[in-house]
Amino acid sequence: MSSAKITLPWLLQGVGAPMYMVPLLVPIRESGSLIPQFLMAGMVERAKKYKYLWCIASVRQGICILITGIVAFKATGVIAGWMIISLLVVFSLARCLASISSKAALAKTIPKSKRGKTNGWTASAAGGLSIVFGLIFYGGWVGTTGQYVNSAVVGALLLVAGGCWFLAAAIFSGLTEVRNEKKTKKHGESLWKYYKPLSKDRVFLRYVTARALFLSTALSAPYYILLVANSSAFSTGVLGMFIIASGCASLLFGSVWGKLSDDSSRKVMITAGFLAAVTGLLVWLLYHQNSPIVLQSWFVPASYFFLEGCHQGVRVARKTFVVNISDADSRVAYVSASNTLIGMLLLISGVFIALASTLTVHGTIAMFSVVSLIGCCVAYGLPEAEREPVTSQAPYLP
């Protein structure tokens, strides 16, 4: 409901923010929630119960989204754009804490054979809720200004989304979790522990490389929005179609990818990444050939549906993989080290954004599709984390 791939790009358009801000949304949200994990890992390990850290992070995220909704009502232009970007930075820092603590809580409370299903059903349940709100927009049951999307409408959606984080915190606080009794070193003394996986474990390095390449499935998403952002199709109804497409993808694919990930998260990463690349290349080809089908109002939302379904597969599988290749003593270190490195790479992705500015929108989608194909090649050399002992002696390159 507050997606940096759908809702926030639409909001920036609605408040009249500069176009160059749109491609910044996903890298800022992702890098801000990943880079600080290297510093937060020690705090998470010292916590007596992981669930309370997640609840704190959830409340902070809710506050940021509520304020973003208020900005949608009160501000316009460049000022509104930078306020939204700034709030997204603060939101991402809270999401950083949530990312580590949620995986630690998952590994502590859910057996290995059910972690993929848990991630999958989480995505499916969220998708079902998204469909409800998408139908509200698509059905015209919210106010609009003429044909175009009204930023106040998106602001109202964000107010509801912010409230959901408070509800989530209340529910998660009731999770049954055994108190941690293990004592850990002070954070300053244990930083090497969080760097070690990157320097010693070749399997982990290959996983991080593949995950970095699969970022293309997320980074390409806003460009699907831009395909229709400046056309007559830029309306509240089409916003509803995108939200419905995202919700349906999560609802239909989340649990399926989760179940398959419990069998082989490696294969799911490869399959989902490949299908995302095929989707993007098909969109590029049809636009490049000026096919009449691209003029249909359903075409881009339908393409986004397939992209989001594939992204769900990559997301569920890589979460399951990193939890399963680590043990209780190293899990927080592996999660935080991989996320920190990925966050740094996302900042470097600004180079790709600069390159993308020289391409057409559909050309940029094709570029990200090629990157995803390279990710499939790298992931092919990963071991089966669910079936065999994972060894750090596996070769890093094919």
Tab-separated table of C-alpha atoms in Angstrom:
chain	number	residue	atom	x	y	z
A	1	MET	CA	0.000	0.000	0.000
A	2	SER	CA	2.995	2.306	0.445
A	3	SER	CA	5.171	0.621	-2.177
A	4	ALA	CA	8.204	2.528	-3.436
A	5	LYS	CA	7.567	0.761	-6.737
A	6	ILE	CA	3.906	1.756	-7.185
A	7	THR	CA	2.347	4.142	-4.680
A	8	LEU	CA	5.239	6.525	-4.051
A	9	PRO	CA	6.082	7.029	-7.755
A	10	TRP	CA	2.420	7.819	-8.313
A	11	LEU	CA	2.435	10.195	-5.350
A	12	LEU	CA	5.477	12.070	-6.672
A	13	GLN	CA	3.644	12.485	-9.963
A	14	GLY	CA	0.508	13.647	-8.144
A	15	VAL	CA	2.256	16.359	-6.091
A	16	GLY	CA	4.182	17.596	-9.124
A	17	ALA	CA	7.656	16.551	-7.944
A	18	PRO	CA	10.514	16.482	-10.505
A	19	MET	CA	10.726	13.329	-12.616
A	20	TYR	CA	14.333	12.587	-11.581
A	21	MET	CA	13.139	11.702	-8.078
A	22	VAL	CA	11.178	8.644	-9.201
A	23	PRO	CA	14.163	6.348	-10.006
A	24	LEU	CA	15.678	7.245	-6.607
A	25	LEU	CA	12.854	5.692	-4.579
A	26	VAL	CA	13.773	2.000	-4.726
A	27	PRO	CA	17.554	2.460	-4.203
A	28	ILE	CA	16.958	4.799	-1.242
A	29	ARG	CA	14.424	2.520	0.404
A	30	GLU	CA	16.521	-0.590	-0.087
A	31	SER	CA	19.994	0.814	0.654
A	32	GLY	CA	18.800	2.716	3.712
A	33	SER	CA	17.327	-0.464	5.134
A	34	LEU	CA	20.373	-2.594	4.341
A	35	ILE	CA	23.627	-0.670	4.873
A	36	PRO	CA	23.193	0.010	8.644
A	37	GLN	CA	22.539	-3.676	9.371
A	38	PHE	CA	26.283	-4.181	9.798
A	39	LEU	CA	26.120	-1.795	12.767
A	40	MET	CA	22.789	-3.011	14.171
A	41	ALA	CA	23.618	-6.729	14.165
A	42	GLY	CA	25.341	-6.686	17.549
A	43	MET	CA	22.385	-4.953	19.174
A	44	VAL	CA	20.018	-7.578	17.756
A	45	GLU	CA	22.193	-10.458	19.009
A	46	ARG	CA	22.257	-8.975	22.523
A	47	ALA	CA	18.465	-8.660	22.644
A	48	LYS	CA	16.657	-10.987	25.022
A	49	LYS	CA	13.729	-11.299	22.610
A	50	TYR	CA	13.839	-10.411	18.931
A	51	LYS	CA	10.126	-9.694	18.638
A	52	TYR	CA	10.294	-6.469	20.636
A	53	LEU	CA	12.909	-5.015	18.296
A	54	TRP	CA	10.636	-5.795	15.365
A	55	CYS	CA	7.693	-4.110	17.112
A	56	ILE	CA	9.733	-0.953	17.728
A	57	ALA	CA	10.773	-0.895	14.073
A	58	SER	CA	7.186	-1.438	12.957
A	59	VAL	CA	5.897	1.526	14.967
A	60	ARG	CA	8.621	3.777	13.542
A	61	GLN	CA	7.755	2.725	9.996
A	62	GLY	CA	4.103	3.446	10.657
A	63	ILE	CA	4.894	6.955	11.897
A	64	CYS	CA	6.946	7.737	8.779
A	65	ILE	CA	4.193	6.564	6.431
A	66	LEU	CA	1.541	8.523	8.366
A	67	ILE	CA	3.581	11.716	7.994
A	68	THR	CA	4.088	10.958	4.284
A	69	GLY	CA	0.319	10.751	3.947
A	70	ILE	CA	-0.033	14.167	5.587
A	71	VAL	CA	2.549	15.613	3.168
A	72	ALA	CA	0.381	14.388	0.293
A	73	PHE	CA	-2.436	16.599	1.593
A	74	LYS	CA	-0.397	19.695	2.471
A	75	ALA	CA	2.586	20.111	0.103
A	76	THR	CA	3.326	20.213	-3.622
A	77	GLY	CA	6.218	20.487	-6.057
A	78	VAL	CA	9.896	20.146	-5.243
A	79	ILE	CA	9.356	20.719	-1.508
A	80	ALA	CA	6.843	17.861	-1.315
A	81	GLY	CA	9.185	15.636	-3.299
A	82	TRP	CA	12.148	16.160	-0.981
A	83	MET	CA	9.945	15.730	2.099
A	84	ILE	CA	8.762	12.374	0.767
A	85	ILE	CA	12.342	11.335	-0.027
A	86	SER	CA	13.533	12.386	3.455
A	87	LEU	CA	10.755	10.471	5.183
A	88	LEU	CA	11.624	7.458	3.059
A	89	VAL	CA	15.197	7.613	4.375
A	90	VAL	CA	13.976	7.563	8.001
A	91	PHE	CA	11.501	4.807	7.142
A	92	SER	CA	14.319	2.734	5.642
A	93	LEU	CA	16.403	2.954	8.820
A	94	ALA	CA	13.501	1.503	10.804
A	95	ARG	CA	13.029	-1.151	8.140
A	96	CYS	CA	16.702	-2.022	8.619
A	97	LEU	CA	16.088	-3.092	12.217
A	98	ALA	CA	12.951	-4.962	11.183
A	99	SER	CA	14.846	-6.931	8.538
A	100	ILE	CA	17.431	-8.393	10.918
A	101	SER	CA	15.080	-9.034	13.831
A	102	SER	CA	12.397	-10.664	11.648
A	103	LYS	CA	14.809	-13.223	10.185
A	104	ALA	CA	16.263	-13.933	13.633
A	105	ALA	CA	12.760	-14.454	15.008
A	106	LEU	CA	11.800	-16.634	12.029
A	107	ALA	CA	14.782	-18.932	12.508
A	108	LYS	CA	14.165	-19.119	16.252
A	109	THR	CA	10.447	-19.908	16.153
A	110	ILE	CA	9.869	-21.759	12.839
A	111	PRO	CA	11.500	-25.127	11.916
A	112	LYS	CA	13.742	-25.234	8.835
A	113	SER	CA	11.284	-27.277	6.779
A	114	LYS	CA	8.563	-24.607	7.105
A	115	ARG	CA	10.453	-21.324	6.722
A	116	GLY	CA	9.842	-21.053	2.995
A	117	LYS	CA	6.127	-21.669	3.474
A	118	THR	CA	6.036	-19.040	6.234
A	119	ASN	CA	7.627	-16.422	3.976
A	120	GLY	CA	5.343	-17.449	1.130
A	121	TRP	CA	2.108	-17.297	3.088
A	122	THR	CA	3.139	-13.922	4.490
A	123	ALA	CA	3.443	-12.582	0.938
A	124	SER	CA	0.132	-14.168	-0.072
A	125	ALA	CA	-1.759	-12.702	2.878
A	126	ALA	CA	-0.354	-9.246	2.163
A	127	GLY	CA	-1.336	-9.674	-1.474
A	128	GLY	CA	-4.919	-10.417	-0.518
A	129	LEU	CA	-5.148	-7.189	1.465
A	130	SER	CA	-3.599	-5.233	-1.409
A	131	ILE	CA	-6.239	-6.554	-3.806
A	132	VAL	CA	-9.006	-5.130	-1.621
A	133	PHE	CA	-7.545	-1.622	-1.754
A	134	GLY	CA	-6.733	-1.964	-5.440
A	135	LEU	CA	-10.355	-2.787	-6.175
A	136	ILE	CA	-11.443	0.304	-4.249
A	137	PHE	CA	-9.286	2.457	-6.510
A	138	TYR	CA	-10.150	0.621	-9.708
A	139	GLY	CA	-13.856	0.735	-8.972
A	140	GLY	CA	-13.801	4.518	-8.609
A	141	TRP	CA	-14.979	4.429	-4.995
A	142	VAL	CA	-12.525	7.155	-4.054
A	143	GLY	CA	-12.461	10.785	-5.052
A	144	THR	CA	-10.494	11.977	-8.074
A	145	THR	CA	-9.704	15.309	-9.669
A	146	GLY	CA	-10.726	14.953	-13.284
A	147	GLN	CA	-9.118	12.033	-15.045
A	148	TYR	CA	-5.819	12.207	-13.207
A	149	VAL	CA	-4.831	10.782	-9.900
A	150	ASN	CA	-5.368	13.047	-6.899
A	151	SER	CA	-2.425	13.128	-4.458
A	152	ALA	CA	-4.905	13.426	-1.580
A	153	VAL	CA	-6.348	10.044	-2.538
A	154	VAL	CA	-2.900	8.463	-2.369
A	155	GLY	CA	-2.346	10.318	0.908
A	156	ALA	CA	-5.442	8.667	2.364
A	157	LEU	CA	-4.133	5.276	1.263
A	158	LEU	CA	-0.852	6.013	3.074
A	159	LEU	CA	-2.685	6.946	6.272
A	160	VAL	CA	-4.372	3.545	6.245
A	161	ALA	CA	-1.032	1.863	5.470
A	162	GLY	CA	0.622	3.620	8.406
A	163	GLY	CA	-2.072	2.335	10.723
A	164	CYS	CA	-1.418	-1.216	9.526
A	165	TRP	CA	2.128	-1.054	10.936
A	166	PHE	CA	0.752	-0.245	14.391
A	167	LEU	CA	-1.632	-3.178	14.112
A	168	ALA	CA	1.234	-5.418	12.981
A	169	ALA	CA	3.300	-4.422	16.014
A	170	ALA	CA	0.419	-5.267	18.345
A	171	ILE	CA	-0.004	-8.714	16.759
A	172	PHE	CA	3.708	-9.547	16.599
A	173	SER	CA	4.183	-8.656	20.258
A	174	GLY	CA	2.111	-11.743	21.090
A	175	LEU	CA	4.568	-14.111	19.361
A	176	THR	CA	5.720	-16.937	21.637
A	177	GLU	CA	9.500	-16.593	21.835
A	178	VAL	CA	11.923	-18.109	24.326
A	179	ARG	CA	14.177	-15.615	26.082
A	180	ASN	CA	17.786	-15.488	24.833
A	181	GLU	CA	20.278	-16.401	27.546
A	182	LYS	CA	23.438	-16.431	25.442
A	183	LYS	CA	25.873	-13.613	26.213
A	184	THR	CA	27.589	-11.881	23.312
A	185	LYS	CA	30.582	-9.643	23.095
A	186	LYS	CA	30.256	-5.904	23.002
A	187	HIS	CA	29.493	-4.601	19.526
A	188	GLY	CA	32.863	-2.920	19.041
A	189	GLU	CA	34.654	-6.150	19.901
A	190	SER	CA	32.616	-8.313	17.556
A	191	LEU	CA	32.538	-6.314	14.310
A	192	TRP	CA	34.959	-8.791	12.720
A	193	LYS	CA	32.329	-11.488	13.226
A	194	TYR	CA	30.018	-9.676	10.793
A	195	TYR	CA	32.715	-9.139	8.198
A	196	LYS	CA	34.093	-12.681	8.306
A	197	PRO	CA	31.366	-14.309	6.140
A	198	LEU	CA	32.247	-11.948	3.290
A	199	SER	CA	35.969	-12.688	3.495
A	200	LYS	CA	35.975	-16.451	4.167
A	201	ASP	CA	32.813	-18.198	2.912
A	202	ARG	CA	32.827	-18.677	-0.862
A	203	VAL	CA	29.285	-20.023	-0.981
A	204	PHE	CA	28.098	-16.924	0.832
A	205	LEU	CA	30.033	-14.666	-1.556
A	206	ARG	CA	28.397	-16.338	-4.549
A	207	TYR	CA	24.973	-15.920	-2.907
A	208	VAL	CA	25.596	-12.208	-2.320
A	209	THR	CA	26.748	-11.789	-5.935
A	210	ALA	CA	23.621	-13.486	-7.265
A	211	ARG	CA	21.383	-11.484	-4.955
A	212	ALA	CA	23.019	-8.241	-6.090
A	213	LEU	CA	22.304	-9.099	-9.720
A	214	PHE	CA	18.722	-10.049	-8.894
A	215	LEU	CA	18.176	-6.525	-7.557
A	216	SER	CA	17.281	-5.812	-11.158
A	217	THR	CA	13.842	-7.346	-10.562
A	218	ALA	CA	13.121	-4.608	-8.014
A	219	LEU	CA	14.956	-1.727	-9.693
A	220	SER	CA	13.093	-2.211	-12.966
A	221	ALA	CA	9.640	-2.005	-11.360
A	222	PRO	CA	9.256	1.830	-11.254
A	223	TYR	CA	9.965	1.961	-14.980
A	224	TYR	CA	6.799	-0.012	-15.632
A	225	ILE	CA	4.967	2.821	-13.846
A	226	LEU	CA	6.806	5.376	-15.992
A	227	LEU	CA	5.567	3.628	-19.147
A	228	VAL	CA	2.113	5.077	-18.439
A	229	ALA	CA	2.962	8.006	-16.138
A	230	ASN	CA	2.838	10.639	-18.881
A	231	SER	CA	-0.034	9.187	-20.858
A	232	SER	CA	-3.772	9.605	-20.702
A	233	ALA	CA	-3.856	6.318	-18.790
A	234	PHE	CA	-2.399	8.078	-15.731
A	235	SER	CA	-5.547	7.838	-13.620
A	236	THR	CA	-6.734	6.504	-10.298
A	237	GLY	CA	-8.255	3.504	-12.066
A	238	VAL	CA	-4.884	2.504	-13.511
A	239	LEU	CA	-3.270	2.988	-10.093
A	240	GLY	CA	-5.860	0.506	-8.843
A	241	MET	CA	-4.891	-1.891	-11.629
A	242	PHE	CA	-1.242	-1.768	-10.565
A	243	ILE	CA	-2.127	-2.347	-6.906
A	244	ILE	CA	-4.402	-5.241	-7.898
A	245	ALA	CA	-1.650	-6.672	-10.112
A	246	SER	CA	0.848	-6.499	-7.252
A	247	GLY	CA	-1.619	-8.001	-4.784
A	248	CYS	CA	-2.630	-10.827	-7.128
A	249	ALA	CA	1.027	-11.639	-7.797
A	250	SER	CA	1.750	-11.888	-4.068
A	251	LEU	CA	-1.446	-13.819	-3.345
A	252	LEU	CA	-1.048	-16.335	-6.175
A	253	PHE	CA	2.714	-16.778	-6.267
A	254	GLY	CA	3.821	-16.175	-2.665
A	255	SER	CA	2.735	-19.477	-1.152
A	256	VAL	CA	3.755	-21.431	-4.278
A	257	TRP	CA	7.275	-19.987	-4.287
A	258	GLY	CA	7.482	-20.562	-0.539
A	259	LYS	CA	6.586	-24.242	-0.812
A	260	LEU	CA	9.053	-24.731	-3.662
A	261	SER	CA	11.757	-22.901	-1.689
A	262	ASP	CA	11.530	-25.443	1.100
A	263	ASP	CA	12.543	-28.001	-1.511
A	264	SER	CA	15.190	-25.900	-3.318
A	265	SER	CA	15.513	-22.151	-2.741
A	266	ARG	CA	18.387	-22.150	-5.263
A	267	LYS	CA	16.171	-23.396	-8.095
A	268	VAL	CA	13.441	-20.922	-7.197
A	269	MET	CA	15.897	-18.014	-7.404
A	270	ILE	CA	17.058	-19.149	-10.846
A	271	THR	CA	13.560	-19.828	-12.202
A	272	ALA	CA	12.023	-16.596	-10.909
A	273	GLY	CA	14.976	-14.487	-12.073
A	274	PHE	CA	14.827	-16.032	-15.537
A	275	LEU	CA	11.076	-15.449	-15.894
A	276	ALA	CA	11.488	-11.817	-14.741
A	277	ALA	CA	14.101	-11.327	-17.463
A	278	VAL	CA	11.835	-12.870	-20.101
A	279	THR	CA	8.977	-10.566	-19.044
A	280	GLY	CA	11.159	-7.470	-19.336
A	281	LEU	CA	12.626	-8.451	-22.689
A	282	LEU	CA	9.152	-9.150	-24.063
A	283	VAL	CA	7.979	-5.678	-22.954
A	284	TRP	CA	11.036	-4.127	-24.618
A	285	LEU	CA	10.457	-6.024	-27.861
A	286	LEU	CA	6.788	-5.034	-28.118
A	287	TYR	CA	7.550	-1.364	-27.443
A	288	HIS	CA	10.513	-1.424	-29.794
A	289	GLN	CA	8.290	-2.827	-32.563
A	290	ASN	CA	5.508	-0.313	-31.752
A	291	SER	CA	3.074	-3.182	-31.334
A	292	PRO	CA	-0.587	-2.109	-31.001
A	293	ILE	CA	-0.885	-4.246	-27.879
A	294	VAL	CA	1.148	-1.748	-25.836
A	295	LEU	CA	-1.650	0.799	-26.301
A	296	GLN	CA	-4.079	-1.393	-24.384
A	297	SER	CA	-4.719	-0.094	-20.853
A	298	TRP	CA	-4.261	-3.562	-19.365
A	299	PHE	CA	-0.905	-4.364	-20.986
A	300	VAL	CA	1.518	-2.624	-18.614
A	301	PRO	CA	-0.328	-3.641	-15.398
A	302	ALA	CA	-0.423	-7.228	-16.702
A	303	SER	CA	3.317	-7.104	-17.421
A	304	TYR	CA	3.884	-5.692	-13.962
A	305	PHE	CA	1.859	-8.586	-12.533
A	306	PHE	CA	4.282	-11.116	-14.033
A	307	LEU	CA	7.317	-9.089	-12.961
A	308	GLU	CA	6.054	-8.801	-9.386
A	309	GLY	CA	5.236	-12.512	-9.294
A	310	CYS	CA	8.795	-13.305	-10.324
A	311	HIS	CA	10.214	-10.793	-7.840
A	312	GLN	CA	8.238	-12.519	-5.081
A	313	GLY	CA	9.961	-15.765	-6.050
A	314	VAL	CA	13.428	-14.198	-5.883
A	315	ARG	CA	12.585	-12.496	-2.587
A	316	VAL	CA	11.131	-15.551	-0.836
A	317	ALA	CA	13.905	-17.838	-2.102
A	318	ARG	CA	16.851	-15.625	-1.144
A	319	LYS	CA	15.415	-15.092	2.365
A	320	THR	CA	14.990	-18.839	2.786
A	321	PHE	CA	18.457	-19.577	1.373
A	322	VAL	CA	20.409	-17.231	3.647
A	323	VAL	CA	18.603	-18.505	6.754
A	324	ASN	CA	19.219	-22.138	5.811
A	325	ILE	CA	22.932	-21.848	4.970
A	326	SER	CA	23.720	-20.391	8.401
A	327	ASP	CA	23.444	-21.794	11.903
A	328	ALA	CA	22.176	-20.194	15.105
A	329	ASP	CA	25.588	-18.722	15.982
A	330	SER	CA	26.234	-17.165	12.568
A	331	ARG	CA	22.744	-16.332	11.270
A	332	VAL	CA	22.611	-12.674	12.328
A	333	ALA	CA	26.147	-12.179	11.003
A	334	TYR	CA	25.256	-13.668	7.606
A	335	VAL	CA	22.022	-11.689	7.267
A	336	SER	CA	23.539	-8.362	8.315
A	337	ALA	CA	26.733	-8.787	6.262
A	338	SER	CA	24.844	-9.664	3.074
A	339	ASN	CA	22.307	-6.884	3.523
A	340	THR	CA	24.976	-4.256	4.230
A	341	LEU	CA	26.907	-5.165	1.093
A	342	ILE	CA	23.733	-5.201	-1.002
A	343	GLY	CA	22.832	-1.760	0.353
A	344	MET	CA	26.212	-0.390	-0.707
A	345	LEU	CA	25.755	-1.862	-4.163
A	346	LEU	CA	22.360	-0.182	-4.374
A	347	LEU	CA	23.990	3.180	-3.816
A	348	ILE	CA	26.425	2.358	-6.603
A	349	SER	CA	23.373	1.563	-8.737
A	350	GLY	CA	23.125	5.320	-9.137
A	351	VAL	CA	25.532	4.728	-12.011
A	352	PHE	CA	22.909	2.535	-13.652
A	353	ILE	CA	20.300	5.235	-13.065
A	354	ALA	CA	22.573	7.740	-14.826
A	355	LEU	CA	23.024	5.265	-17.676
A	356	ALA	CA	19.281	4.642	-17.774
A	357	SER	CA	18.662	8.357	-18.371
A	358	THR	CA	20.260	7.945	-21.794
A	359	LEU	CA	17.935	5.080	-22.715
A	360	THR	CA	14.234	4.866	-23.386
A	361	VAL	CA	12.068	3.603	-20.526
A	362	HIS	CA	11.569	0.241	-22.213
A	363	GLY	CA	15.288	0.156	-23.047
A	364	THR	CA	16.063	0.505	-19.344
A	365	ILE	CA	13.733	-2.412	-18.593
A	366	ALA	CA	15.666	-4.501	-21.144
A	367	MET	CA	18.971	-3.557	-19.500
A	368	PHE	CA	17.758	-4.760	-16.100
A	369	SER	CA	16.473	-7.962	-17.714
A	370	VAL	CA	19.943	-8.785	-19.014
A	371	VAL	CA	21.374	-8.219	-15.521
A	372	SER	CA	18.816	-10.676	-14.130
A	373	LEU	CA	19.936	-13.299	-16.655
A	374	ILE	CA	23.515	-12.897	-15.440
A	375	GLY	CA	22.209	-13.429	-11.896
A	376	CYS	CA	20.710	-16.749	-12.990
A	377	CYS	CA	24.111	-17.884	-14.254
A	378	VAL	CA	25.777	-17.016	-10.944
A	379	ALA	CA	23.030	-18.650	-8.844
A	380	TYR	CA	23.367	-21.871	-10.855
A	381	GLY	CA	26.609	-22.636	-8.994
A	382	LEU	CA	25.062	-22.375	-5.526
A	383	PRO	CA	24.585	-25.556	-3.449
A	384	GLU	CA	21.219	-26.938	-2.371
A	385	ALA	CA	20.897	-25.361	1.085
A	386	GLU	CA	17.868	-27.481	1.950
A	387	ARG	CA	19.306	-30.896	1.037
A	388	GLU	CA	23.019	-31.054	1.667
A	389	PRO	CA	25.588	-29.621	4.062
A	390	VAL	CA	26.793	-26.274	2.750
A	391	THR	CA	30.565	-26.011	2.460
A	392	SER	CA	32.558	-22.808	2.277
A	393	GLN	CA	35.023	-24.545	-0.056
A	394	ALA	CA	32.694	-24.366	-3.042
A	395	PRO	CA	34.302	-22.376	-5.875
A	396	TYR	CA	33.262	-18.729	-6.118
A	397	LEU	CA	33.132	-18.584	-9.904
A	398	PRO	CA	31.894	-21.219	-12.405
